[in-house]
Short mmCIF file of C-alpha atoms and ligand atoms in Angstrom, two decimals:
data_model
loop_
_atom_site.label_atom_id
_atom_site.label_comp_id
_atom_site.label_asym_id
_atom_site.label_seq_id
_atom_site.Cartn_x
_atom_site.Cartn_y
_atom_site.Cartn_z
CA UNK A 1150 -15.46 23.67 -46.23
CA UNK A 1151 -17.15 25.83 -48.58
CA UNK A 1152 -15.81 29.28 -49.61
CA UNK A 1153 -17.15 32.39 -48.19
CA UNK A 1154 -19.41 33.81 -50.86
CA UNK A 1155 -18.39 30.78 -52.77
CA UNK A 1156 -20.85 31.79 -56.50
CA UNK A 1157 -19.00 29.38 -58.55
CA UNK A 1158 -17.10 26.53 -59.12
CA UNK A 1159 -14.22 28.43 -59.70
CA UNK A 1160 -14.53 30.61 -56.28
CA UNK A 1161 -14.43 26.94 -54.47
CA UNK A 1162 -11.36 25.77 -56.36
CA UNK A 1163 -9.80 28.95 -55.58
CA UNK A 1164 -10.48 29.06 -52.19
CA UNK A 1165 -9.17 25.76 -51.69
CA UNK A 1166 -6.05 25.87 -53.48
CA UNK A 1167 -5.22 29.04 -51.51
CA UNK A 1168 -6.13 27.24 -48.24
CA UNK A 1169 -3.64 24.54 -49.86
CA UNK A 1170 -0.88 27.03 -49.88
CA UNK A 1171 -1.13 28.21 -46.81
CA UNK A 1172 -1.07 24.33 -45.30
CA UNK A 1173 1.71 22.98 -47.55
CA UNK A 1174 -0.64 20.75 -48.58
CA UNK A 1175 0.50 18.06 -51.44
CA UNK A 1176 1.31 20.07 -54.89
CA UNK A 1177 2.26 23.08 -53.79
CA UNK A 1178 5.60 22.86 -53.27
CA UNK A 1179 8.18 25.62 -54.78
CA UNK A 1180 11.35 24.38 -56.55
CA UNK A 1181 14.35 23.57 -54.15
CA UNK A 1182 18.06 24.25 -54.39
CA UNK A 1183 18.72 20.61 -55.88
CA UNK A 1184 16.00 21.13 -58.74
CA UNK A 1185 17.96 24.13 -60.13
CA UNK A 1186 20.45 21.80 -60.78
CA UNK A 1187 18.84 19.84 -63.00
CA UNK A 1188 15.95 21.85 -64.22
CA UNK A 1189 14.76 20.10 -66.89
CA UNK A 1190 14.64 16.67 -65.25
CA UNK A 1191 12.46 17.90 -62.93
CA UNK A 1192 9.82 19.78 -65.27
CA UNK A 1193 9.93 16.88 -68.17
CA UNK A 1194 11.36 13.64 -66.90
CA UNK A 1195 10.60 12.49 -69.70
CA UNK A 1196 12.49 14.34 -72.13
CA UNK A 1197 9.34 15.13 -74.31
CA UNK A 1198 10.66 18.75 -74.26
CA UNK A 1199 14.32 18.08 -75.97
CA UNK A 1200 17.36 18.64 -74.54
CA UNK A 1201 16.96 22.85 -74.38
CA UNK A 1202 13.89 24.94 -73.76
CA UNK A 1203 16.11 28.09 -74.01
CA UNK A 1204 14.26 30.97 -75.69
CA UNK A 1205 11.09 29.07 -76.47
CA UNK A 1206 7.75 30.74 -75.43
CA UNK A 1207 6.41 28.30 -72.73
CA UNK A 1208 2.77 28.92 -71.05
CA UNK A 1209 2.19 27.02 -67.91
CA UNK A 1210 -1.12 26.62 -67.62
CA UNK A 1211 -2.92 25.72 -64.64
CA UNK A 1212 0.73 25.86 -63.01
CA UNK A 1213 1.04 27.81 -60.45
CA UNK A 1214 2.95 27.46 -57.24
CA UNK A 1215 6.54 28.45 -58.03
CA UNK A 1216 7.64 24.57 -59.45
CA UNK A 1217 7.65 24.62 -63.31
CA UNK A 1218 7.04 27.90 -64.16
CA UNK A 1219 10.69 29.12 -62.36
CA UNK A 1220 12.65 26.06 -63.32
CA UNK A 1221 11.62 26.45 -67.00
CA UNK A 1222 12.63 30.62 -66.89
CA UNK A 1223 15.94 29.08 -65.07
CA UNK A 1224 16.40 27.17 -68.43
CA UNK A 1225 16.07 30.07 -70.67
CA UNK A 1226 12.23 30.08 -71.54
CA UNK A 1227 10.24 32.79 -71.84
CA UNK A 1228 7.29 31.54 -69.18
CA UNK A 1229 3.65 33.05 -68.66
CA UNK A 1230 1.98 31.50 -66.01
CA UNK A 1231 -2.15 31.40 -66.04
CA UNK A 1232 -3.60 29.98 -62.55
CA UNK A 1233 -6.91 30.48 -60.81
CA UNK A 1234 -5.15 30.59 -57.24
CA UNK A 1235 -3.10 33.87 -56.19
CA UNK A 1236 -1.56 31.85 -53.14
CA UNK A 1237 -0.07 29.61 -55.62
CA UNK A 1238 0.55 32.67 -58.47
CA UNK A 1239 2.47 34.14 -55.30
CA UNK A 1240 4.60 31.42 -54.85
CA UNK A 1241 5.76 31.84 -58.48
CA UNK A 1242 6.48 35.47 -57.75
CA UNK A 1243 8.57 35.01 -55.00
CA UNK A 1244 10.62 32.66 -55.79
CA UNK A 1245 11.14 33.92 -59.55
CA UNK A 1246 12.25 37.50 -57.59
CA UNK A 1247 14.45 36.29 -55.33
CA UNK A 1248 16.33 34.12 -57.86
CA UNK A 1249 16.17 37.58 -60.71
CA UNK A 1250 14.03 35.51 -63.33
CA UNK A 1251 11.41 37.46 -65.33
CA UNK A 1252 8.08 35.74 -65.70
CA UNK A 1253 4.83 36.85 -66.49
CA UNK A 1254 1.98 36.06 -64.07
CA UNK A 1255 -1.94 35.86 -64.74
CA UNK A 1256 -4.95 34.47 -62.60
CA UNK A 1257 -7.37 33.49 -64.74
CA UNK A 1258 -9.16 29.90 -65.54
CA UNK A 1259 -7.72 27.37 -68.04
CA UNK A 1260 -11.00 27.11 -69.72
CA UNK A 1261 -10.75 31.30 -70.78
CA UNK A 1262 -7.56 32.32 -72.26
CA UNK A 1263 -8.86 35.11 -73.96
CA UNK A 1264 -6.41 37.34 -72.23
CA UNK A 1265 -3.80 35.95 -74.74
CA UNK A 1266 -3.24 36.07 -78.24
CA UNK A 1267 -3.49 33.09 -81.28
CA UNK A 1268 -0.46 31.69 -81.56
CA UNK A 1269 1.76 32.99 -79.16
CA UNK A 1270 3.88 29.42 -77.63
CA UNK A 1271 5.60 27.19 -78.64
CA UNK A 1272 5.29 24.91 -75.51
CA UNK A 1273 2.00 24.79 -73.37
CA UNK A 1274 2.72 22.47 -69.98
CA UNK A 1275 0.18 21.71 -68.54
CA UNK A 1276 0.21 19.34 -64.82
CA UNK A 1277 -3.05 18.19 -63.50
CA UNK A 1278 -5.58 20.18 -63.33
CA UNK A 1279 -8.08 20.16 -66.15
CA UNK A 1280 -10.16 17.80 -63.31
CA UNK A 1281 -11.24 21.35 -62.08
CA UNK A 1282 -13.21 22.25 -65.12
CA UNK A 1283 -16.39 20.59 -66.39
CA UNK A 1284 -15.39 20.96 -70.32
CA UNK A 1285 -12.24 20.07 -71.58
CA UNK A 1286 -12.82 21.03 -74.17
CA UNK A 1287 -13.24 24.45 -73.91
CA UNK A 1288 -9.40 23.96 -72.40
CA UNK A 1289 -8.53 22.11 -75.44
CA UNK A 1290 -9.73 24.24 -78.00
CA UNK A 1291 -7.97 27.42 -75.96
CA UNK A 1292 -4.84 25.70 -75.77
CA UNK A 1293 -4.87 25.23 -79.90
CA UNK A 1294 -5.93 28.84 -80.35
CA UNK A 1295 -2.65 30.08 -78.00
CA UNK A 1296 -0.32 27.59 -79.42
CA UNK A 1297 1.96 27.61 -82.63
CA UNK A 1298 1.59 25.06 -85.31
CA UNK A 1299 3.30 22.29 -84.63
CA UNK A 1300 3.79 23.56 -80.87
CA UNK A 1301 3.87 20.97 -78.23
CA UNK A 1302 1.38 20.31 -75.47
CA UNK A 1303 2.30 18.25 -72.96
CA UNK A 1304 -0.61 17.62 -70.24
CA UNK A 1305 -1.53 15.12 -67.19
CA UNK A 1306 -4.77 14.28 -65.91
CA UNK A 1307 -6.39 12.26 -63.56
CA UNK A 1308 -7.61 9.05 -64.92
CA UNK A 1309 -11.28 8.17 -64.96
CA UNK A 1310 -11.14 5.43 -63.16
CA UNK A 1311 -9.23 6.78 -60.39
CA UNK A 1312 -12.02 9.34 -59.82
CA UNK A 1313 -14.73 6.54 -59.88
CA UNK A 1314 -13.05 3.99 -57.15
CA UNK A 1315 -12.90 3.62 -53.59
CA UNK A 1316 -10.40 5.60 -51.82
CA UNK A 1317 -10.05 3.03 -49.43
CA UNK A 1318 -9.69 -1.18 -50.11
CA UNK A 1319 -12.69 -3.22 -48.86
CA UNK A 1320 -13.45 -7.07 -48.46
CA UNK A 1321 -13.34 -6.93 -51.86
CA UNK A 1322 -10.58 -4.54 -52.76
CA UNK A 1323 -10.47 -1.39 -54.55
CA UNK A 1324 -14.57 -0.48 -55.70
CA UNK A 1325 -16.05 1.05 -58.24
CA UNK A 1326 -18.68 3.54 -56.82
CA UNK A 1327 -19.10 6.48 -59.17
CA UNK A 1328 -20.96 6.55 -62.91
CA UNK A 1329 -18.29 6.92 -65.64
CA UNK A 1330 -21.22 8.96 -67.68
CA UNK A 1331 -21.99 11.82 -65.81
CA UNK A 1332 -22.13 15.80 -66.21
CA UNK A 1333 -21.75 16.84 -62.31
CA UNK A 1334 -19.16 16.96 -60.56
CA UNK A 1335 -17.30 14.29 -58.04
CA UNK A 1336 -18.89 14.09 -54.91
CA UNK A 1337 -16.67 16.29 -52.76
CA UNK A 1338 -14.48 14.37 -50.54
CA UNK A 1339 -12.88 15.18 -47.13
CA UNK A 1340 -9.89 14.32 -45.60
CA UNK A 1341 -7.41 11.71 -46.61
CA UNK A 1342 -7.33 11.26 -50.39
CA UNK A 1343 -4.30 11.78 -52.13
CA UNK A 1344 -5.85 10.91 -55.79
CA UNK A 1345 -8.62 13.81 -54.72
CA UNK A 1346 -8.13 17.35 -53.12
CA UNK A 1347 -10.52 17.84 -50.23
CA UNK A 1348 -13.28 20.31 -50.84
CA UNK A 1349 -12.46 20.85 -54.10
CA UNK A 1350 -15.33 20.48 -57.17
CA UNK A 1351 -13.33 18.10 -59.16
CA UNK A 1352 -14.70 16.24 -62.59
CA UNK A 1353 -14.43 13.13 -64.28
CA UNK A 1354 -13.61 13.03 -67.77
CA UNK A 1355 -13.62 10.27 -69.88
CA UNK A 1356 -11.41 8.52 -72.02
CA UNK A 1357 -12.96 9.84 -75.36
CA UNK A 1358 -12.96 13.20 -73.48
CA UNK A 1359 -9.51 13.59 -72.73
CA UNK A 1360 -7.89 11.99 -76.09
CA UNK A 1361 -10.46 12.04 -78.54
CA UNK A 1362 -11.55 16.03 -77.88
CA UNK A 1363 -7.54 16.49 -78.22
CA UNK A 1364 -7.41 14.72 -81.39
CA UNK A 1365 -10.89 16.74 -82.44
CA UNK A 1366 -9.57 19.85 -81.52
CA UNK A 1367 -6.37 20.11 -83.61
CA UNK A 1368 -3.43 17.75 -81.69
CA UNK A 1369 -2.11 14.84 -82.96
CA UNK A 1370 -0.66 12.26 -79.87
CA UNK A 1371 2.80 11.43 -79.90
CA UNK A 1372 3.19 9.43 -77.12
CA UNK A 1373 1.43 8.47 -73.64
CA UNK A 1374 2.69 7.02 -70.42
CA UNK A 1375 1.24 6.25 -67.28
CA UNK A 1376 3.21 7.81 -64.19
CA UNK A 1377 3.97 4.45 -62.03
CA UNK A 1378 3.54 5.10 -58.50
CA UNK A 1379 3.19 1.42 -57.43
CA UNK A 1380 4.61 0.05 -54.57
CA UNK A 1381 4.21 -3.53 -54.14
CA UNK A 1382 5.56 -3.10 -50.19
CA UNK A 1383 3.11 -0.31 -49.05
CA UNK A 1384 0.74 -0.58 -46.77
CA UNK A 1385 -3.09 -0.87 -47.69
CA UNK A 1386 -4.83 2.25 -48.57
CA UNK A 1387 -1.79 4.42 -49.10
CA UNK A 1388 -1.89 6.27 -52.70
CA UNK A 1389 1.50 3.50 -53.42
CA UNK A 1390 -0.69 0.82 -52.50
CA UNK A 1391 -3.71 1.78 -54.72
CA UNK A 1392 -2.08 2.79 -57.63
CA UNK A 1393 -0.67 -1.12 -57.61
CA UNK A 1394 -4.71 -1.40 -59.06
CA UNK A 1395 -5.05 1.93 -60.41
CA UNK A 1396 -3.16 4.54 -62.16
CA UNK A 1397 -3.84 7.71 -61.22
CA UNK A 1398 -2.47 9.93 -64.00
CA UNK A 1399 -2.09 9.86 -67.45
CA UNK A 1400 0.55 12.05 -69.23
CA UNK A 1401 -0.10 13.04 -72.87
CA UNK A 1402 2.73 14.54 -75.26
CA UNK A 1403 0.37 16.47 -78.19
CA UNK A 1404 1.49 18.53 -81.12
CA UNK A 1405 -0.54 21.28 -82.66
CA UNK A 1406 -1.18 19.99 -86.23
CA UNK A 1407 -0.12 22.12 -88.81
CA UNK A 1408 -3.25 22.86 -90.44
CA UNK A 1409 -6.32 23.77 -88.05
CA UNK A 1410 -9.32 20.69 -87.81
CA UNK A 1411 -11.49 22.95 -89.97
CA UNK A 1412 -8.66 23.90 -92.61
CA UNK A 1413 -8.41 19.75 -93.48
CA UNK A 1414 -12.09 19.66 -93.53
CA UNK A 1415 -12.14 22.05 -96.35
CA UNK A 1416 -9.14 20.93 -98.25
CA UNK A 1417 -10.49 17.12 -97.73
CA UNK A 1418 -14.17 18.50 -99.29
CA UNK A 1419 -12.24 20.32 -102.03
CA UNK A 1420 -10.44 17.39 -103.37
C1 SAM B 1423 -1.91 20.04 -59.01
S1 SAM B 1423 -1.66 21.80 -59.05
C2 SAM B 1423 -0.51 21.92 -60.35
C3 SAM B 1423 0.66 22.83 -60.11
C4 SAM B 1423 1.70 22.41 -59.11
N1 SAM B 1423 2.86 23.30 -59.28
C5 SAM B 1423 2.14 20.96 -59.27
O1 SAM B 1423 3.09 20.69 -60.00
O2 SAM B 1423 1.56 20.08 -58.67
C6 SAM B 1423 -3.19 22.28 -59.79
C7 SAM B 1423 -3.27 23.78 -60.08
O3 SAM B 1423 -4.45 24.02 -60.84
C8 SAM B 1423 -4.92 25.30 -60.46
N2 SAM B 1423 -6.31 25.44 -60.92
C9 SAM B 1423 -7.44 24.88 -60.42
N3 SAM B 1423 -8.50 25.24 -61.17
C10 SAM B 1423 -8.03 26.02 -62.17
C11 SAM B 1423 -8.63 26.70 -63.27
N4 SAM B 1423 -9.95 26.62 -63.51
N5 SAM B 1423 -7.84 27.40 -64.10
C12 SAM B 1423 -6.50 27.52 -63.87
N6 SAM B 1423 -5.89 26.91 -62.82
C13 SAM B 1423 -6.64 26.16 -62.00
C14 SAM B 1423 -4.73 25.34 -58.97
O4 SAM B 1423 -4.76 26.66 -58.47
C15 SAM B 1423 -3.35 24.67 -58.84
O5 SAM B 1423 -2.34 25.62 -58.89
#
């Protein structure tokens, strides 16, 4: 399943999340009648966002696929959209069109936001995704460039561990089979995963990775929670019956510190 003229990474990802589209695979499904009605619920169960969005600058990054990005211009924000995936971009299109809401549209990579400005959000949303790139860093330090001080960023990722076990239980249960410590990528799985997206080149970061490099790269942590998708009654192997061993997401709820990492270094050396 690898892309025509597949160069990169990024062609593969693309290519697959496209081929996604056009399946109705899992996570890319558009926003339904019902979620209109309740907008917010949907985007931020949570309610890390506070009770109105309306007329805050929101990029949703890494979002594509006509869920977030139109619920969140339904509820008054101004929404820009960056996604690597045009199927997905499309979807966003559409559905904004049909319903009259303005959003503004780019394919391009998380890791390279260099088509946008410093400091131009207030809100960056981010679902998962940052799996796709080998350095999240790079996404984290972009994300601090485009966002205000004191902006939120409000991210989920795939946990570590969920990338290094067993898809399937054996004799022994859920397995660990992949190095935590590691700079290549996952190998590529096929077929039935639903922690993993077949043919794509996904990557595991690691615990330090995915808070610490926040922390490092301007955000201070507000809260954490791990999406429960247990299911004591499912049957073996089923993503409900695995995540009853391991969590598959973490969501993180980050604000951009006022002052920049480097700006406390200086004023900490000053004083
Ligand atoms: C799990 S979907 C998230 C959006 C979807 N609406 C949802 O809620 O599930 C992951 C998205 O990441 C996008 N993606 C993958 N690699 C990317 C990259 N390097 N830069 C930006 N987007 C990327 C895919 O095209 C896809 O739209």
């Amino acid at each position: 399943m690898i892309a025509p003229g597949s160069q990169s990474i990024y062609d593969q990802n693309r290519y697959i999340w496209n081929r996604r589209v056009l399946q109705g695979a899992a996570h890319t499904r558009m926003a339904s009648e019902h979620d209109f009605q309740r907008p917010l619920q949907v985007v931020d169960p949570r309610g890390w966002l506070g009770k109105s969005v309306h007329g805050r600058r929101v990029l949703c990054l890494a979002a594509g696929g006509g869920l977030q990005s139109v619920l969140l211009a339904s509820a008054g924000a101004e929404v820009t959209v960056v996604d690597l995936s045009p199927a997905m971009l499309e979807q966003d299109r559409r559905l904004a069109a049909s319903r009259g809401l303005p959003l503004r549209l780019i394919e391009g990579s998380m890791d390279d936001l260099s088509m946008l400005g410093d400091a131009c959000f207030d809100v960056v949303i981010q679902p998962v995704s940052t799996c796709y790139v080998p350095d999240i860093v790079r996404v984290y330090k972009e994300v601090a460039r485009v966002i205000v001080a004191s902006g939120l960023y409000l991210s989920q990722h795939k946990q570590p561990t969920s990338l290094q076990a067993s898809a399937q239980p054996g004799p022994q249960g859920y397995t660990i089979n992949e190095g935590y410590y590691r700079h290549e990528p996952l190998p590529p799985v096929l077929g039935g995963h639903e922690h993993r997206e077949s043919g794509a080149v996904e990557f595991l970061h690691r615990w330090e990775q995915l808070i610490g490099s926040l922390c490092r790269s301007g955000f201070v942590i507000e809260d954490l929670q791990e999406p429960n998708y247990a299911d004591p009654m499912a049957a073996a192997g089923t993503f409900q019956h695995r995540s009853q061993f391991i969590p598959p997401y973490v969501a993180i709820k980050a604000r951009r510190s006022p002052a920049s990492p480097d700006t406390t270094l200086s004023l900490f050396i000053r004083s």
